Amino acid sequence: MSIPPRKLSLENALRLTLDAEPWLSCDDCFEQVDRYVERVMAGGPVGMPALRAHLVGCAACAEEARSLVLLVAADDGVDPAPSLRRLTAP
Ligand SMILES: [Zn+2]
């Protein structure tokens, strides 16, 4: 008597590959960082924990986000400092 090999269904395979969440690639981050910065600068709840986690761990994307904040703040004539602090604040 032998044990039949277990098959990994596509659904379970996809679930396994999602286990590293929150995780974003730099491309994903780039696509969403505008929205993230908008929320940060609006001063309300930001959400998007995967993006925040990415910014904490990725200097290149964090720099991109900081540049966006500085740009928008200059456009709007507001102080960028609070938003810069909120970018990666828990
Ligand atoms: Zn990145």
Coordinates of N, CA, C and O and ligand atoms in Angstrom, one line a residue:
M1 N 0.8 -1.2 0.0 CA 0.0 0.0 0.0 C 0.9 1.2 0.0 O 1.8 1.4 0.8
S2 N 0.6 2.2 -0.9 CA 1.4 3.4 -0.9 C 0.5 4.6 -0.7 O -0.7 4.5 -1.0
I3 N 1.0 5.7 -0.3 CA 0.3 6.9 -0.1 C 0.3 7.7 -1.4 O 1.3 7.9 -2.0
P4 N -0.9 8.0 -1.9 CA -0.9 8.8 -3.1 C -0.3 10.1 -3.0 O -0.4 10.8 -1.9
P5 N 0.5 10.6 -4.0 CA 1.1 11.9 -3.9 C 0.1 13.0 -3.8 O -1.0 12.9 -4.4
R6 N 0.4 14.0 -3.0 CA -0.6 15.1 -2.8 C -0.4 16.0 -4.0 O 0.7 16.3 -4.4
K7 N -1.5 16.5 -4.5 CA -1.5 17.4 -5.6 C -1.7 18.8 -5.0 O -2.6 19.0 -4.2
L8 N -1.0 19.8 -5.5 CA -1.2 21.1 -5.2 C -2.1 21.8 -6.2 O -1.8 21.9 -7.3
S9 N -3.3 22.2 -5.7 CA -4.2 22.8 -6.6 C -3.7 24.2 -7.0 O -2.9 24.8 -6.2
L10 N -4.2 24.7 -8.1 CA -3.8 26.1 -8.4 C -4.2 27.1 -7.4 O -3.4 28.0 -7.0
E11 N -5.4 26.9 -6.8 CA -5.8 27.8 -5.8 C -4.9 27.8 -4.6 O -4.5 28.9 -4.1
N12 N -4.5 26.6 -4.1 CA -3.5 26.5 -3.0 C -2.2 27.1 -3.4 O -1.5 27.7 -2.5
A13 N -1.8 26.9 -4.6 CA -0.5 27.4 -5.0 C -0.5 28.9 -5.0 O 0.5 29.5 -4.5
L14 N -1.6 29.5 -5.4 CA -1.7 31.0 -5.4 C -1.7 31.5 -4.0 O -1.0 32.5 -3.7
R15 N -2.4 30.7 -3.1 CA -2.4 31.1 -1.7 C -1.0 31.1 -1.1 O -0.6 32.0 -0.4
L16 N -0.3 30.1 -1.4 CA 1.1 30.0 -0.9 C 2.0 31.2 -1.4 O 2.8 31.7 -0.6
T17 N 1.8 31.5 -2.6 CA 2.6 32.6 -3.1 C 2.2 34.0 -2.5 O 3.0 34.9 -2.6
L18 N 1.0 34.1 -1.9 CA 0.6 35.3 -1.3 C 1.0 35.4 0.2 O 0.7 36.4 0.8
D19 N 1.6 34.3 0.7 CA 1.8 34.3 2.1 C 2.8 35.3 2.6 O 2.9 35.6 3.8
A20 N 3.6 35.9 1.7 CA 4.6 36.9 2.1 C 4.0 38.3 2.2 O 4.8 39.2 2.5
E21 N 2.7 38.4 2.1 CA 2.1 39.7 2.3 C 2.3 40.2 3.7 O 2.3 39.4 4.6
P22 N 2.4 41.5 4.0 CA 2.4 42.5 2.9 C 3.8 42.6 2.2 O 4.8 42.8 2.8
W23 N 3.7 42.5 0.9 CA 4.9 42.6 0.1 C 4.6 43.2 -1.2 O 3.5 42.9 -1.8
L24 N 5.4 44.1 -1.6 CA 5.2 44.8 -2.9 C 6.5 44.8 -3.7 O 7.5 44.9 -3.1
S25 N 6.4 44.6 -5.0 CA 7.6 44.9 -5.8 C 7.8 46.4 -6.0 O 6.8 47.2 -5.7
C26 N 8.9 46.8 -6.4 CA 9.1 48.2 -6.7 C 8.2 48.7 -7.8 O 7.7 49.9 -7.7
D27 N 7.8 47.9 -8.7 CA 6.9 48.3 -9.8 C 5.5 48.5 -9.2 O 4.8 49.5 -9.5
D28 N 5.1 47.6 -8.3 CA 3.8 47.8 -7.6 C 3.8 49.0 -6.8 O 2.8 49.8 -6.8
C29 N 4.9 49.3 -6.1 CA 5.0 50.5 -5.3 C 4.9 51.7 -6.2 O 4.2 52.6 -5.8
F30 N 5.6 51.7 -7.3 CA 5.6 52.9 -8.2 C 4.2 53.2 -8.7 O 3.8 54.3 -8.8
E31 N 3.4 52.1 -8.9 CA 2.0 52.3 -9.4 C 1.1 52.9 -8.4 O 0.1 53.6 -8.7
Q32 N 1.4 52.7 -7.1 CA 0.5 53.0 -6.0 C 1.0 54.2 -5.2 O 0.3 54.7 -4.3
V33 N 2.3 54.6 -5.4 CA 2.8 55.6 -4.4 C 2.1 57.0 -4.5 O 2.0 57.7 -3.5
D34 N 1.6 57.3 -5.7 CA 0.9 58.6 -5.8 C -0.3 58.6 -4.9 O -0.5 59.6 -4.2
R35 N -1.0 57.5 -4.9 CA -2.2 57.5 -4.1 C -1.8 57.5 -2.6 O -2.5 58.1 -1.8
Y36 N -0.8 56.8 -2.3 CA -0.3 56.7 -0.9 C 0.1 58.1 -0.4 O -0.3 58.6 0.7
V37 N 0.9 58.8 -1.2 CA 1.3 60.2 -0.9 C 0.1 61.1 -0.7 O 0.1 62.0 0.2
E38 N -0.9 61.0 -1.6 CA -2.1 61.8 -1.5 C -2.7 61.6 -0.1 O -3.1 62.6 0.5
R39 N -2.8 60.3 0.3 CA -3.4 60.0 1.6 C -2.6 60.6 2.7 O -3.1 61.1 3.7
V40 N -1.3 60.4 2.6 CA -0.4 60.9 3.7 C -0.6 62.4 3.8 O -0.7 62.9 4.9
M41 N -0.7 63.1 2.7 CA -0.7 64.6 2.8 C -2.1 65.0 3.1 O -2.3 66.2 3.6
A42 N -3.1 64.2 3.0 CA -4.5 64.6 3.4 C -4.6 64.6 4.9 O -5.5 65.2 5.4
G43 N -3.7 63.9 5.6 CA -3.7 63.9 7.0 C -4.6 62.9 7.7 O -4.6 62.8 8.9
G44 N -5.4 62.2 6.9 CA -6.3 61.2 7.5 C -5.6 59.8 7.6 O -4.4 59.7 7.5
P45 N -6.4 58.8 7.8 CA -5.9 57.4 7.8 C -5.3 57.1 6.5 O -5.9 57.4 5.4
V46 N -4.1 56.5 6.4 CA -3.5 56.2 5.2 C -3.8 54.8 4.7 O -4.0 54.6 3.5
G47 N -3.8 53.8 5.6 CA -4.0 52.4 5.2 C -2.8 52.0 4.4 O -1.7 52.4 4.6
M48 N -3.1 51.1 3.4 CA -2.0 50.6 2.5 C -0.8 50.1 3.2 O 0.3 50.6 3.0
P49 N -0.9 49.2 4.1 CA 0.2 48.7 4.9 C 1.3 48.1 4.1 O 2.5 48.2 4.5
A50 N 1.0 47.5 3.0 CA 2.0 46.8 2.2 C 2.9 47.9 1.6 O 4.2 47.7 1.5
L51 N 2.3 49.0 1.2 CA 3.1 50.1 0.6 C 4.0 50.7 1.7 O 5.2 51.0 1.4
R52 N 3.5 50.9 2.8 CA 4.3 51.5 3.9 C 5.5 50.6 4.2 O 6.6 51.1 4.4
A53 N 5.2 49.3 4.3 CA 6.2 48.3 4.6 C 7.3 48.4 3.6 O 8.5 48.3 3.9
H54 N 6.9 48.5 2.3 CA 7.9 48.6 1.2 C 8.7 49.8 1.4 O 10.0 49.8 1.2
L55 N 8.1 51.0 1.7 CA 8.9 52.2 1.8 C 9.9 52.1 3.0 O 11.0 52.7 2.9
V56 N 9.5 51.4 4.0 CA 10.4 51.3 5.2 C 11.7 50.5 4.7 O 12.8 50.8 5.2
G57 N 11.5 49.5 3.9 CA 12.6 48.6 3.5 C 13.3 48.9 2.2 O 14.3 48.3 1.9
C58 N 12.8 49.9 1.4 CA 13.3 50.1 0.1 C 13.7 51.6 0.0 O 12.8 52.5 -0.1
A59 N 15.0 51.9 0.1 CA 15.5 53.3 0.1 C 15.1 54.0 -1.2 O 14.8 55.2 -1.2
A60 N 15.2 53.3 -2.3 CA 14.9 53.9 -3.6 C 13.5 54.4 -3.7 O 13.2 55.6 -4.1
C61 N 12.5 53.6 -3.3 CA 11.1 54.0 -3.3 C 10.8 55.0 -2.3 O 10.0 55.9 -2.5
A62 N 11.5 54.9 -1.1 CA 11.2 55.9 -0.1 C 11.7 57.3 -0.6 O 11.0 58.3 -0.3
E63 N 12.8 57.3 -1.3 CA 13.3 58.6 -1.8 C 12.3 59.1 -2.9 O 12.0 60.3 -2.9
E64 N 11.7 58.2 -3.7 CA 10.7 58.6 -4.7 C 9.5 59.2 -4.0 O 9.0 60.3 -4.4
A65 N 9.1 58.6 -2.9 CA 7.9 59.1 -2.1 C 8.2 60.4 -1.5 O 7.4 61.4 -1.5
R66 N 9.4 60.6 -1.0 CA 9.8 61.9 -0.4 C 9.9 63.0 -1.4 O 9.4 64.1 -1.2
S67 N 10.4 62.6 -2.6 CA 10.4 63.6 -3.7 C 9.0 64.1 -4.1 O 8.7 65.2 -4.3
L68 N 8.0 63.1 -4.1 CA 6.6 63.4 -4.4 C 6.1 64.4 -3.4 O 5.4 65.3 -3.7
V69 N 6.3 64.1 -2.1 CA 5.8 64.9 -1.0 C 6.3 66.3 -1.2 O 5.6 67.3 -1.1
L70 N 7.6 66.5 -1.4 CA 8.2 67.8 -1.6 C 7.6 68.5 -2.8 O 7.4 69.7 -2.7
L71 N 7.4 67.8 -3.9 CA 6.8 68.4 -5.1 C 5.4 68.9 -4.8 O 5.1 70.1 -5.1
V72 N 4.6 68.0 -4.2 CA 3.2 68.4 -3.9 C 3.1 69.5 -2.9 O 2.3 70.5 -3.1
A73 N 4.0 69.5 -1.9 CA 4.0 70.5 -0.8 C 4.3 71.8 -1.4 O 3.8 72.9 -1.1
A74 N 5.3 71.8 -2.3 CA 5.7 73.1 -3.0 C 4.6 73.6 -3.8 O 4.3 74.8 -3.8
D75 N 3.9 72.7 -4.6 CA 2.8 73.1 -5.4 C 1.7 73.7 -4.6 O 1.1 74.7 -4.9
D76 N 1.4 73.1 -3.4 CA 0.3 73.5 -2.6 C 0.7 74.6 -1.6 O -0.2 75.2 -0.9
G77 N 2.0 74.9 -1.5 CA 2.5 75.9 -0.6 C 2.3 75.5 0.9 O 2.0 76.4 1.7
V78 N 2.5 74.2 1.1 CA 2.4 73.8 2.5 C 3.8 73.2 3.0 O 4.6 72.9 2.2
D79 N 3.9 73.1 4.3 CA 5.1 72.6 4.9 C 5.2 71.1 4.7 O 4.2 70.4 5.2
P80 N 6.2 70.5 4.1 CA 6.2 69.1 3.8 C 6.6 68.3 5.0 O 6.4 67.1 5.0
A81 N 7.2 68.9 6.1 CA 7.7 68.2 7.2 C 6.8 67.1 7.8 O 7.1 66.0 8.0
P82 N 5.5 67.6 8.2 CA 4.6 66.6 8.8 C 4.3 65.4 7.9 O 4.3 64.2 8.3
S83 N 4.2 65.6 6.6 CA 3.9 64.5 5.7 C 5.1 63.6 5.5 O 5.0 62.4 5.4
L84 N 6.3 64.2 5.5 CA 7.6 63.4 5.4 C 7.7 62.5 6.6 O 8.1 61.3 6.5
R85 N 7.3 63.0 7.8 CA 7.3 62.1 9.0 C 6.3 61.0 8.9 O 6.5 59.9 9.3
R86 N 5.1 61.3 8.3 CA 4.0 60.4 8.2 C 4.3 59.3 7.1 O 3.6 58.2 7.2
L87 N 5.2 59.5 6.2 CA 5.4 58.6 5.1 C 5.7 57.2 5.6 O 5.2 56.2 5.1
T88 N 6.6 57.1 6.6 CA 6.9 55.7 7.1 C 6.6 55.6 8.6 O 7.0 54.6 9.2
A89 N 5.8 56.5 9.1 CA 5.4 56.3 10.5 C 4.4 55.2 10.6 O 3.6 55.0 9.8
P90 N 4.5 54.4 11.7 CA 3.6 53.3 11.9 C 2.1 53.7 12.1 O 1.9 54.8 12.5
Ligands
ZN1 ZN 11.1 49.7 -3.9

